[in-house]
mmCIF file of C-alpha atoms in Angstrom:
data_model
loop_
_atom_site.group_PDB
_atom_site.id
_atom_site.type_symbol
_atom_site.label_atom_id
_atom_site.label_comp_id
_atom_site.label_asym_id
_atom_site.label_seq_id
_atom_site.Cartn_x
_atom_site.Cartn_y
_atom_site.Cartn_z
ATOM 1 C CA MET G 1 0.000 0.000 0.000
ATOM 2 C CA ALA G 2 1.366 3.386 -1.013
ATOM 3 C CA ALA G 3 1.991 6.071 1.564
ATOM 4 C CA LEU G 4 -0.958 8.423 2.115
ATOM 5 C CA VAL G 5 0.777 11.454 0.624
ATOM 6 C CA LEU G 6 0.482 13.069 -2.773
ATOM 7 C CA ASN G 7 3.251 12.533 -5.292
ATOM 8 C CA GLU G 8 4.691 15.434 -7.277
ATOM 9 C CA GLU G 9 2.291 15.081 -10.219
ATOM 10 C CA GLN G 10 -0.747 14.846 -7.954
ATOM 11 C CA GLN G 11 0.399 17.923 -6.039
ATOM 12 C CA MET G 12 0.800 19.814 -9.319
ATOM 13 C CA LEU G 13 -2.750 18.826 -10.307
ATOM 14 C CA ARG G 14 -3.985 19.953 -6.903
ATOM 15 C CA ASP G 15 -2.288 23.344 -7.312
ATOM 16 C CA ALA G 16 -3.692 23.700 -10.831
ATOM 17 C CA ALA G 17 -7.223 22.923 -9.614
ATOM 18 C CA GLN G 18 -6.870 25.353 -6.721
ATOM 19 C CA GLY G 19 -5.776 28.177 -8.987
ATOM 20 C CA PHE G 20 -8.138 27.506 -11.878
ATOM 21 C CA LEU G 21 -11.327 26.906 -9.896
ATOM 22 C CA GLY G 22 -10.585 29.717 -7.461
ATOM 23 C CA GLU G 23 -10.297 32.148 -10.378
ATOM 24 C CA LYS G 24 -12.740 30.769 -12.961
ATOM 25 C CA ALA G 25 -15.427 29.085 -10.840
ATOM 26 C CA PRO G 26 -15.633 30.796 -7.436
ATOM 27 C CA ILE G 27 -18.740 31.032 -5.266
ATOM 28 C CA SER G 28 -19.647 34.315 -6.953
ATOM 29 C CA GLN G 29 -20.141 32.404 -10.219
ATOM 30 C CA LEU G 30 -22.578 30.025 -8.531
ATOM 31 C CA ARG G 31 -24.521 33.050 -7.287
ATOM 32 C CA ARG G 32 -24.677 34.477 -10.825
ATOM 33 C CA LEU G 33 -25.919 31.173 -12.246
ATOM 34 C CA ARG G 34 -28.542 30.945 -9.519
ATOM 35 C CA ASP G 35 -29.744 34.538 -9.689
ATOM 36 C CA SER G 36 -29.926 34.630 -13.489
ATOM 37 C CA GLY G 37 -31.893 31.377 -13.700
ATOM 38 C CA ASP G 38 -29.320 30.026 -16.153
ATOM 39 C CA GLU G 39 -30.918 27.281 -18.288
ATOM 40 C CA THR G 40 -27.765 25.166 -18.438
ATOM 41 C CA GLY G 41 -26.825 25.462 -14.765
ATOM 42 C CA PHE G 42 -23.115 25.813 -15.429
ATOM 43 C CA SER G 43 -20.786 27.781 -17.695
ATOM 44 C CA ARG G 44 -20.017 26.151 -21.045
ATOM 45 C CA ASP G 45 -16.858 28.255 -21.226
ATOM 46 C CA LEU G 46 -15.802 26.932 -17.825
ATOM 47 C CA TRP G 47 -16.344 23.350 -19.015
ATOM 48 C CA LYS G 48 -14.237 24.037 -22.100
ATOM 49 C CA GLY G 49 -11.523 25.440 -19.857
ATOM 50 C CA MET G 50 -11.666 22.407 -17.562
ATOM 51 C CA ALA G 51 -11.208 20.166 -20.598
ATOM 52 C CA GLU G 52 -8.227 22.242 -21.770
ATOM 53 C CA MET G 53 -6.703 22.013 -18.286
ATOM 54 C CA GLY G 54 -7.009 18.225 -18.470
ATOM 55 C CA PHE G 55 -9.412 17.907 -15.524
ATOM 56 C CA VAL G 56 -12.087 16.214 -17.645
ATOM 57 C CA GLY G 57 -9.623 13.565 -18.837
ATOM 58 C CA THR G 58 -8.142 12.796 -15.430
ATOM 59 C CA LEU G 59 -9.675 9.298 -15.271
ATOM 60 C CA ILE G 60 -9.473 8.607 -19.024
ATOM 61 C CA ALA G 61 -6.744 6.317 -20.350
ATOM 62 C CA GLU G 62 -4.037 7.974 -22.426
ATOM 63 C CA ASP G 63 -5.056 5.922 -25.485
ATOM 64 C CA PHE G 64 -8.346 7.827 -25.541
ATOM 65 C CA GLY G 65 -7.033 11.334 -24.953
ATOM 66 C CA GLY G 66 -6.864 11.415 -21.167
ATOM 67 C CA SER G 67 -4.052 11.669 -18.632
ATOM 68 C CA ALA G 68 -4.889 8.580 -16.509
ATOM 69 C CA PHE G 69 -4.025 10.470 -13.316
ATOM 70 C CA GLY G 70 -6.405 8.237 -11.418
ATOM 71 C CA ASN G 71 -8.798 8.699 -8.551
ATOM 72 C CA VAL G 72 -6.311 10.399 -6.257
ATOM 73 C CA GLY G 73 -5.701 13.017 -8.942
ATOM 74 C CA MET G 74 -9.407 13.541 -9.588
ATOM 75 C CA GLY G 75 -9.978 13.762 -5.848
ATOM 76 C CA GLN G 76 -7.820 16.889 -5.730
ATOM 77 C CA VAL G 77 -10.027 18.518 -8.352
ATOM 78 C CA PHE G 78 -13.182 17.559 -6.466
ATOM 79 C CA GLU G 79 -11.852 18.868 -3.171
ATOM 80 C CA HIS G 80 -11.308 22.296 -4.682
ATOM 81 C CA ALA G 81 -14.620 22.132 -6.537
ATOM 82 C CA GLY G 82 -16.107 21.646 -3.066
ATOM 83 C CA ARG G 83 -14.159 24.546 -1.608
ATOM 84 C CA ASN G 84 -15.382 26.886 -4.364
ATOM 85 C CA LEU G 85 -18.849 25.353 -4.832
ATOM 86 C CA SER G 86 -17.929 25.125 -8.517
ATOM 87 C CA ALA G 87 -20.851 24.055 -10.709
ATOM 88 C CA SER G 88 -19.907 21.763 -13.602
ATOM 89 C CA PRO G 89 -20.814 18.363 -15.117
ATOM 90 C CA LEU G 90 -17.549 16.901 -13.795
ATOM 91 C CA LEU G 91 -19.292 14.184 -11.754
ATOM 92 C CA ALA G 92 -21.900 13.232 -14.348
ATOM 93 C CA THR G 93 -19.510 13.105 -17.294
ATOM 94 C CA ALA G 94 -15.851 12.884 -16.241
ATOM 95 C CA VAL G 95 -16.488 10.410 -13.405
ATOM 96 C CA LEU G 96 -19.732 8.504 -13.984
ATOM 97 C CA GLY G 97 -19.774 8.473 -17.784
ATOM 98 C CA VAL G 98 -16.072 7.818 -18.133
ATOM 99 C CA SER G 99 -16.048 5.051 -15.512
ATOM 100 C CA VAL G 100 -18.959 3.158 -17.081
ATOM 101 C CA LEU G 101 -17.420 3.373 -20.554
ATOM 102 C CA GLN G 102 -13.975 2.261 -19.401
ATOM 103 C CA LEU G 103 -15.348 -0.650 -17.373
ATOM 104 C CA ALA G 104 -18.095 -1.860 -19.724
ATOM 105 C CA GLY G 105 -17.801 -0.113 -23.072
ATOM 106 C CA SER G 106 -16.905 -1.966 -26.242
ATOM 107 C CA LYS G 107 -13.810 -0.996 -28.184
ATOM 108 C CA VAL G 108 -15.944 1.000 -30.613
ATOM 109 C CA GLN G 109 -17.859 2.736 -27.818
ATOM 110 C CA LYS G 110 -14.623 3.721 -26.089
ATOM 111 C CA GLN G 111 -12.966 4.964 -29.277
ATOM 112 C CA THR G 112 -16.034 6.964 -30.222
ATOM 113 C CA LEU G 113 -17.040 8.495 -26.895
ATOM 114 C CA LEU G 114 -14.038 8.833 -24.574
ATOM 115 C CA PRO G 115 -11.998 11.228 -26.770
ATOM 116 C CA ALA G 116 -15.109 13.391 -27.226
ATOM 117 C CA ILE G 117 -15.549 13.539 -23.445
ATOM 118 C CA ALA G 118 -11.872 14.389 -22.890
ATOM 119 C CA GLU G 119 -12.179 17.271 -25.342
ATOM 120 C CA GLY G 120 -15.302 18.594 -23.633
ATOM 121 C CA ARG G 121 -17.571 17.886 -26.634
ATOM 122 C CA LEU G 122 -19.805 15.217 -25.075
ATOM 123 C CA LEU G 123 -21.844 15.215 -21.848
ATOM 124 C CA THR G 124 -23.272 12.136 -20.157
ATOM 125 C CA ALA G 125 -25.627 11.392 -17.269
ATOM 126 C CA LEU G 126 -26.165 8.230 -15.236
ATOM 127 C CA ALA G 127 -29.816 7.282 -14.681
ATOM 128 C CA VAL G 128 -29.905 4.782 -11.824
ATOM 129 C CA ASP G 129 -32.273 5.594 -8.975
ATOM 130 C CA GLU G 130 -36.047 5.205 -9.076
ATOM 131 C CA LYS G 131 -36.920 5.491 -5.373
ATOM 132 C CA LEU G 132 -36.665 8.368 -2.896
ATOM 133 C CA ARG G 133 -33.536 6.786 -1.416
ATOM 134 C CA HIS G 134 -30.551 5.317 -3.226
ATOM 135 C CA ALA G 135 -31.247 1.678 -4.170
ATOM 136 C CA PRO G 136 -29.269 0.700 -7.288
ATOM 137 C CA ALA G 137 -30.524 -2.906 -7.235
ATOM 138 C CA SER G 138 -34.178 -1.844 -7.256
ATOM 139 C CA VAL G 139 -34.863 -1.446 -10.974
ATOM 140 C CA ALA G 140 -38.371 -1.433 -12.427
ATOM 141 C CA THR G 141 -37.424 0.260 -15.701
ATOM 142 C CA THR G 142 -37.453 -2.495 -18.328
ATOM 143 C CA ALA G 143 -35.725 -3.192 -21.602
ATOM 144 C CA ARG G 144 -37.208 -5.931 -23.747
ATOM 145 C CA ARG G 145 -35.763 -7.345 -26.917
ATOM 146 C CA HIS G 146 -37.900 -6.783 -30.019
ATOM 147 C CA GLU G 147 -36.527 -8.063 -33.309
ATOM 148 C CA ASP G 148 -33.135 -6.323 -33.747
ATOM 149 C CA HIS G 149 -33.532 -3.599 -31.107
ATOM 150 C CA TRP G 150 -34.378 -2.901 -27.450
ATOM 151 C CA VAL G 151 -37.527 -1.178 -26.165
ATOM 152 C CA ILE G 152 -37.174 0.727 -22.875
ATOM 153 C CA ASP G 153 -40.027 1.748 -20.558
ATOM 154 C CA GLY G 154 -39.820 3.313 -17.106
ATOM 155 C CA GLN G 155 -38.708 6.333 -15.115
ATOM 156 C CA LYS G 156 -35.540 7.502 -13.350
ATOM 157 C CA SER G 157 -35.165 10.278 -10.793
ATOM 158 C CA PHE G 158 -32.331 12.400 -9.410
ATOM 159 C CA VAL G 159 -30.382 12.105 -12.684
ATOM 160 C CA ILE G 160 -27.540 14.577 -12.206
ATOM 161 C CA ASP G 161 -27.223 16.958 -15.195
ATOM 162 C CA GLY G 162 -29.711 14.842 -17.122
ATOM 163 C CA HIS G 163 -31.242 17.916 -18.768
ATOM 164 C CA VAL G 164 -28.030 18.727 -20.694
ATOM 165 C CA ALA G 165 -26.586 15.247 -21.288
ATOM 166 C CA ASP G 166 -26.015 14.142 -24.859
ATOM 167 C CA LYS G 167 -25.945 10.482 -23.792
ATOM 168 C CA LEU G 168 -27.874 8.832 -20.972
ATOM 169 C CA ILE G 169 -26.491 5.699 -19.327
ATOM 170 C CA VAL G 170 -29.536 3.865 -18.009
ATOM 171 C CA SER G 171 -29.849 0.872 -15.695
ATOM 172 C CA VAL G 172 -32.669 -1.366 -16.939
ATOM 173 C CA ARG G 173 -34.135 -4.714 -15.984
ATOM 174 C CA THR G 174 -33.673 -7.299 -18.697
ATOM 175 C CA SER G 175 -34.670 -10.291 -16.547
ATOM 176 C CA GLY G 176 -35.701 -11.235 -13.013
ATOM 177 C CA GLU G 177 -37.759 -9.391 -10.392
ATOM 178 C CA GLN G 178 -37.555 -5.710 -9.385
ATOM 179 C CA SER G 179 -35.034 -6.095 -6.537
ATOM 180 C CA ASP G 180 -32.909 -8.946 -7.932
ATOM 181 C CA ARG G 181 -29.216 -8.179 -8.244
ATOM 182 C CA GLU G 182 -29.065 -10.357 -11.356
ATOM 183 C CA GLY G 183 -30.893 -9.272 -14.478
ATOM 184 C CA ILE G 184 -29.832 -5.606 -14.558
ATOM 185 C CA SER G 185 -28.190 -4.261 -17.719
ATOM 186 C CA LEU G 186 -26.790 -0.877 -18.756
ATOM 187 C CA MET G 187 -27.959 0.878 -21.919
ATOM 188 C CA LEU G 188 -26.604 3.912 -23.768
ATOM 189 C CA VAL G 189 -29.452 6.167 -24.920
ATOM 190 C CA ASP G 190 -29.330 9.470 -26.815
ATOM 191 C CA ARG G 191 -31.277 12.102 -24.872
ATOM 192 C CA ASP G 192 -33.130 13.217 -28.007
ATOM 193 C CA THR G 193 -34.380 9.697 -28.846
ATOM 194 C CA ALA G 194 -38.132 9.501 -29.486
ATOM 195 C CA GLY G 195 -40.004 8.627 -26.311
ATOM 196 C CA VAL G 196 -37.403 10.115 -23.928
ATOM 197 C CA SER G 197 -38.682 13.051 -21.869
ATOM 198 C CA VAL G 198 -36.484 14.972 -19.437
ATOM 199 C CA GLU G 199 -37.849 17.189 -16.672
ATOM 200 C CA ARG G 200 -35.246 19.498 -15.159
ATOM 201 C CA THR G 201 -35.370 19.807 -11.356
ATOM 202 C CA ILE G 202 -33.390 22.564 -9.632
ATOM 203 C CA MET G 203 -32.173 21.398 -6.232
ATOM 204 C CA VAL G 204 -31.649 23.303 -2.988
ATOM 205 C CA ASP G 205 -27.991 23.902 -3.935
ATOM 206 C CA SER G 206 -29.042 25.543 -7.256
ATOM 207 C CA ARG G 207 -27.606 22.559 -9.157
ATOM 208 C CA ASN G 208 -29.533 20.435 -11.609
ATOM 209 C CA ALA G 209 -30.954 16.953 -11.563
ATOM 210 C CA ALA G 210 -33.706 15.530 -13.754
ATOM 211 C CA ILE G 211 -36.597 13.125 -13.879
ATOM 212 C CA VAL G 212 -36.180 11.053 -17.048
ATOM 213 C CA ARG G 213 -39.088 9.092 -18.485
ATOM 214 C CA PHE G 214 -38.867 6.365 -21.125
ATOM 215 C CA ASP G 215 -42.007 5.593 -23.127
ATOM 216 C CA ASN G 216 -41.542 2.851 -25.698
ATOM 217 C CA VAL G 217 -38.005 4.090 -26.400
ATOM 218 C CA GLN G 218 -36.322 2.090 -29.148
ATOM 219 C CA VAL G 219 -32.535 1.727 -29.158
ATOM 220 C CA SER G 220 -30.279 -0.445 -31.296
ATOM 221 C CA ALA G 221 -28.805 -3.743 -30.151
ATOM 222 C CA ASP G 222 -25.372 -2.141 -29.755
ATOM 223 C CA ALA G 223 -26.746 0.246 -27.088
ATOM 224 C CA LEU G 224 -25.925 -2.430 -24.505
ATOM 225 C CA LEU G 225 -22.944 -1.579 -22.302
ATOM 226 C CA GLY G 226 -21.112 -4.649 -21.045
ATOM 227 C CA GLU G 227 -22.691 -8.055 -20.523
ATOM 228 C CA LEU G 228 -26.422 -8.666 -20.547
ATOM 229 C CA ASP G 229 -27.918 -9.039 -17.036
ATOM 230 C CA GLN G 230 -24.553 -8.248 -15.379
ATOM 231 C CA GLY G 231 -24.826 -4.471 -15.182
ATOM 232 C CA LEU G 232 -24.951 -4.232 -11.400
ATOM 233 C CA MET G 233 -21.395 -5.580 -11.095
ATOM 234 C CA VAL G 234 -20.206 -2.657 -13.225
ATOM 235 C CA LEU G 235 -22.510 -0.232 -11.439
ATOM 236 C CA ASP G 236 -21.127 -1.201 -8.020
ATOM 237 C CA LYS G 237 -17.607 -0.275 -9.149
ATOM 238 C CA VAL G 238 -18.754 2.950 -10.811
ATOM 239 C CA LEU G 239 -20.691 4.035 -7.724
ATOM 240 C CA ASP G 240 -17.627 3.362 -5.559
ATOM 241 C CA ILE G 241 -15.598 5.683 -7.773
ATOM 242 C CA ALA G 242 -18.341 8.309 -7.661
ATOM 243 C CA ASN G 243 -18.748 8.111 -3.883
ATOM 244 C CA ALA G 244 -15.004 8.479 -3.353
ATOM 245 C CA GLN G 245 -15.082 11.686 -5.412
ATOM 246 C CA LEU G 246 -18.183 12.932 -3.606
ATOM 247 C CA SER G 247 -16.343 12.285 -0.343
ATOM 248 C CA ALA G 248 -13.497 14.465 -1.609
ATOM 249 C CA GLU G 249 -15.994 17.199 -2.489
ATOM 250 C CA LEU G 250 -17.595 16.977 0.954
ATOM 251 C CA LEU G 251 -14.119 17.264 2.470
ATOM 252 C CA GLY G 252 -13.502 20.434 0.448
ATOM 253 C CA ILE G 253 -16.845 21.891 1.515
ATOM 254 C CA SER G 254 -16.091 21.095 5.165
ATOM 255 C CA LEU G 255 -12.560 22.494 5.094
ATOM 256 C CA GLN G 256 -13.633 25.749 3.476
ATOM 257 C CA ALA G 257 -16.607 26.191 5.801
ATOM 258 C CA PHE G 258 -14.268 25.649 8.751
ATOM 259 C CA GLU G 259 -11.619 28.087 7.503
ATOM 260 C CA VAL G 260 -14.174 30.791 6.720
ATOM 261 C CA THR G 261 -15.688 30.356 10.182
ATOM 262 C CA VAL G 262 -12.353 30.530 12.007
ATOM 263 C CA LYS G 263 -11.514 33.733 10.129
ATOM 264 C CA TYR G 264 -14.881 35.205 11.132
ATOM 265 C CA LEU G 265 -14.328 34.308 14.799
ATOM 266 C CA GLN G 266 -10.927 35.990 14.686
ATOM 267 C CA GLU G 267 -12.406 39.220 13.306
ATOM 268 C CA ARG G 268 -15.896 39.526 14.813
ATOM 269 C CA LYS G 269 -16.000 41.318 18.184
ATOM 270 C CA GLN G 270 -18.515 41.053 20.993
ATOM 271 C CA PHE G 271 -18.268 42.792 24.356
ATOM 272 C CA GLY G 272 -15.051 44.376 23.133
ATOM 273 C CA VAL G 273 -13.219 41.108 22.407
ATOM 274 C CA THR G 274 -13.078 38.763 19.412
ATOM 275 C CA LEU G 275 -15.418 35.782 19.398
ATOM 276 C CA GLY G 276 -12.389 33.544 18.919
ATOM 277 C CA SER G 277 -11.199 34.398 22.420
ATOM 278 C CA PHE G 278 -14.130 32.555 24.027
ATOM 279 C CA GLN G 279 -12.946 29.168 25.227
ATOM 280 C CA ALA G 280 -16.235 27.403 24.527
ATOM 281 C CA LEU G 281 -16.004 28.364 20.839
ATOM 282 C CA GLN G 282 -12.336 27.326 20.744
ATOM 283 C CA HIS G 283 -13.353 23.879 21.996
ATOM 284 C CA ARG G 284 -15.934 23.527 19.232
ATOM 285 C CA CYS G 285 -13.381 24.518 16.608
ATOM 286 C CA ALA G 286 -10.783 22.135 18.030
ATOM 287 C CA HIS G 287 -13.257 19.257 17.895
ATOM 288 C CA LEU G 288 -14.157 20.064 14.289
ATOM 289 C CA PHE G 289 -10.471 20.341 13.341
ATOM 290 C CA SER G 290 -9.772 16.833 14.677
ATOM 291 C CA GLU G 291 -12.769 15.438 12.761
ATOM 292 C CA LEU G 292 -11.529 17.094 9.560
ATOM 293 C CA GLU G 293 -8.120 15.481 9.969
ATOM 294 C CA LEU G 294 -9.755 12.059 10.281
ATOM 295 C CA ALA G 295 -11.837 12.723 7.184
ATOM 296 C CA LYS G 296 -8.749 13.761 5.202
ATOM 297 C CA SER G 297 -7.048 10.464 5.963
ATOM 298 C CA VAL G 298 -9.946 8.163 5.163
ATOM 299 C CA VAL G 299 -10.854 9.980 1.932
ATOM 300 C CA LEU G 300 -7.304 9.746 0.635
ATOM 301 C CA LYS G 301 -7.132 6.094 1.747
ATOM 302 C CA ALA G 302 -10.256 5.282 -0.304
ATOM 303 C CA LEU G 303 -8.927 7.085 -3.385
ATOM 304 C CA VAL G 304 -5.596 5.260 -3.161
ATOM 305 C CA ALA G 305 -7.366 1.914 -2.711
ATOM 306 C CA LEU G 306 -9.360 2.468 -5.906
ATOM 307 C CA ASP G 307 -6.241 3.317 -7.881
ATOM 308 C CA GLU G 308 -4.454 0.240 -6.560
ATOM 309 C CA GLN G 309 -7.518 -1.989 -7.179
ATOM 310 C CA ASP G 310 -7.374 -3.016 -3.537
ATOM 311 C CA PRO G 311 -10.035 -5.668 -2.693
ATOM 312 C CA GLU G 312 -10.835 -3.564 0.372
ATOM 313 C CA ALA G 313 -11.752 -0.535 -1.780
ATOM 314 C CA PRO G 314 -15.568 -0.934 -1.423
ATOM 315 C CA VAL G 315 -15.231 -1.050 2.381
ATOM 316 C CA LEU G 316 -12.970 2.001 2.423
ATOM 317 C CA VAL G 317 -15.208 3.957 0.055
ATOM 318 C CA SER G 318 -18.263 3.415 2.246
ATOM 319 C CA LEU G 319 -16.188 4.356 5.293
ATOM 320 C CA ALA G 320 -15.040 7.549 3.531
ATOM 321 C CA LYS G 321 -18.545 8.510 2.392
ATOM 322 C CA ALA G 322 -20.072 7.852 5.808
ATOM 323 C CA LYS G 323 -17.344 9.818 7.599
ATOM 324 C CA SER G 324 -17.348 12.712 5.140
ATOM 325 C CA CYS G 325 -21.152 12.939 5.422
ATOM 326 C CA GLU G 326 -20.881 13.061 9.205
ATOM 327 C CA VAL G 327 -18.132 15.697 9.154
ATOM 328 C CA ALA G 328 -19.842 17.823 6.500
ATOM 329 C CA GLU G 329 -22.999 17.873 8.628
ATOM 330 C CA LEU G 330 -20.993 19.003 11.650
ATOM 331 C CA ALA G 331 -18.877 21.539 9.745
ATOM 332 C CA THR G 332 -21.751 23.250 7.958
ATOM 333 C CA ASN G 333 -23.988 23.289 11.039
ATOM 334 C CA GLU G 334 -21.196 24.769 13.143
ATOM 335 C CA ALA G 335 -20.353 27.312 10.434
ATOM 336 C CA VAL G 336 -23.900 28.651 10.358
ATOM 337 C CA GLN G 337 -24.247 28.629 14.157
ATOM 338 C CA LEU G 338 -20.915 30.300 14.849
ATOM 339 C CA HIS G 339 -21.730 33.053 12.374
ATOM 340 C CA GLY G 340 -24.797 33.769 14.498
ATOM 341 C CA GLY G 341 -27.854 35.354 12.918
ATOM 342 C CA MET G 342 -25.775 36.547 9.940
ATOM 343 C CA GLY G 343 -25.057 32.932 9.073
ATOM 344 C CA MET G 344 -28.705 32.482 8.137
ATOM 345 C CA THR G 345 -28.619 35.283 5.565
ATOM 346 C CA ASP G 346 -27.776 34.994 1.884
ATOM 347 C CA GLU G 347 -25.211 37.749 2.298
ATOM 348 C CA PHE G 348 -22.782 35.263 3.854
ATOM 349 C CA ASP G 349 -21.498 32.237 1.936
ATOM 350 C CA VAL G 350 -21.681 29.736 4.794
ATOM 351 C CA GLY G 351 -25.320 28.905 4.105
ATOM 352 C CA LEU G 352 -24.397 27.959 0.544
ATOM 353 C CA PHE G 353 -21.961 25.338 1.879
ATOM 354 C CA MET G 354 -24.787 23.756 3.863
ATOM 355 C CA LYS G 355 -27.115 23.822 0.844
ATOM 356 C CA ARG G 356 -24.519 22.065 -1.317
ATOM 357 C CA ALA G 357 -23.493 19.546 1.325
ATOM 358 C CA ARG G 358 -26.975 18.107 1.871
ATOM 359 C CA PRO G 359 -27.611 16.876 -1.715
ATOM 360 C CA VAL G 360 -24.033 15.552 -1.961
ATOM 361 C CA GLN G 361 -24.524 13.646 1.288
ATOM 362 C CA ALA G 362 -27.683 12.015 -0.096
ATOM 363 C CA LEU G 363 -26.373 11.295 -3.592
ATOM 364 C CA PHE G 364 -25.600 7.579 -4.153
ATOM 365 C CA GLY G 365 -26.126 6.751 -0.499
ATOM 366 C CA ASP G 366 -26.123 8.876 2.665
ATOM 367 C CA TYR G 367 -24.455 8.257 6.035
ATOM 368 C CA ARG G 368 -26.913 5.524 7.034
ATOM 369 C CA TYR G 369 -26.683 3.746 3.688
ATOM 370 C CA HIS G 370 -22.890 3.587 3.770
ATOM 371 C CA ALA G 371 -22.618 2.810 7.479
ATOM 372 C CA ASP G 372 -24.916 -0.154 6.837
ATOM 373 C CA ARG G 373 -22.945 -1.176 3.732
ATOM 374 C CA PHE G 374 -19.673 -0.934 5.649
ATOM 375 C CA ALA G 375 -21.079 -3.167 8.371
ATOM 376 C CA SER G 376 -22.421 -5.682 5.840
ATOM 377 C CA LEU G 377 -19.131 -5.858 3.962
ATOM 378 C CA ARG G 378 -17.386 -6.433 7.290
ATOM 379 C CA GLY G 379 -19.688 -9.340 8.044
ATOM 380 C CA TYR G 380 -21.886 -7.790 10.735
#
């Protein structure tokens, strides 16, 4: 197992992400997107810039135009996306889309789609969940074989960036009952295919998800990604990669909320002294600092395990997601409370960290989901 420190290349990527996102995608940009009611929900110019910087191709193999910097490298980008609340389709396309294609795509699918993603020309979205809570094995959306094509019927919810995706990656049931782990397949569907309807839903963090409905949608036989009925095996690996990156984003949100709060306590005066001089508030900050240090370690451990294809990676990913959810809840709650009444106003940024943290915590499994999965994987 490699040491839990960044190598020189990963540190350079971290510095590049810090500089680029801090300048091109700061919190002020999120406010502009929100207040203008932007139809896309992110800046196309920003996405083009992220592709030029190589962020979009971080997980893509070099043969297909990427840098293959791995999950640790991408984690540095996500941490700073969390710090700046940067809105982009990085998760939906550069993590979820890329991971599915690399794990299950045919040679033709990889050669056609991965270079287009790396160049910022193609957006994807993963349509998995159908219930209020994350349950990837519960699939009622069906795909039935008819002559030389597939016919898809059903509905997916909470599809991140589904309203702008060029390609939808959809989990469908091709055999078995609704909650069977066997019998799930993955299909690649163009968003503009007849019978596909996409309803944009703006979330509490001003980001975009979608409800996607499939009504007698016909796709060709080569729309299948990977093996028939074995899609959940691929999906488990993809969701581990996604949750590790979401953990890195939650870490970034927590760290920035903490740093902003400490600065406020050092400047804000009450009764003639700074708030930071009160011992009770120092204790709360010290506790949060120790929790952040624990989160840093477990998030990096999970990212390293994925890159090394460690058999323990699923356990470590669920540990990282559960811990980062717990810490993000504490950090954002404390940030708002320690800012006092001003923390509840839109004038201060701390409330925006809380609004972003809550959907990220819930996406692809919240604290309870991953604590339970960790326990199950450990044999409890």
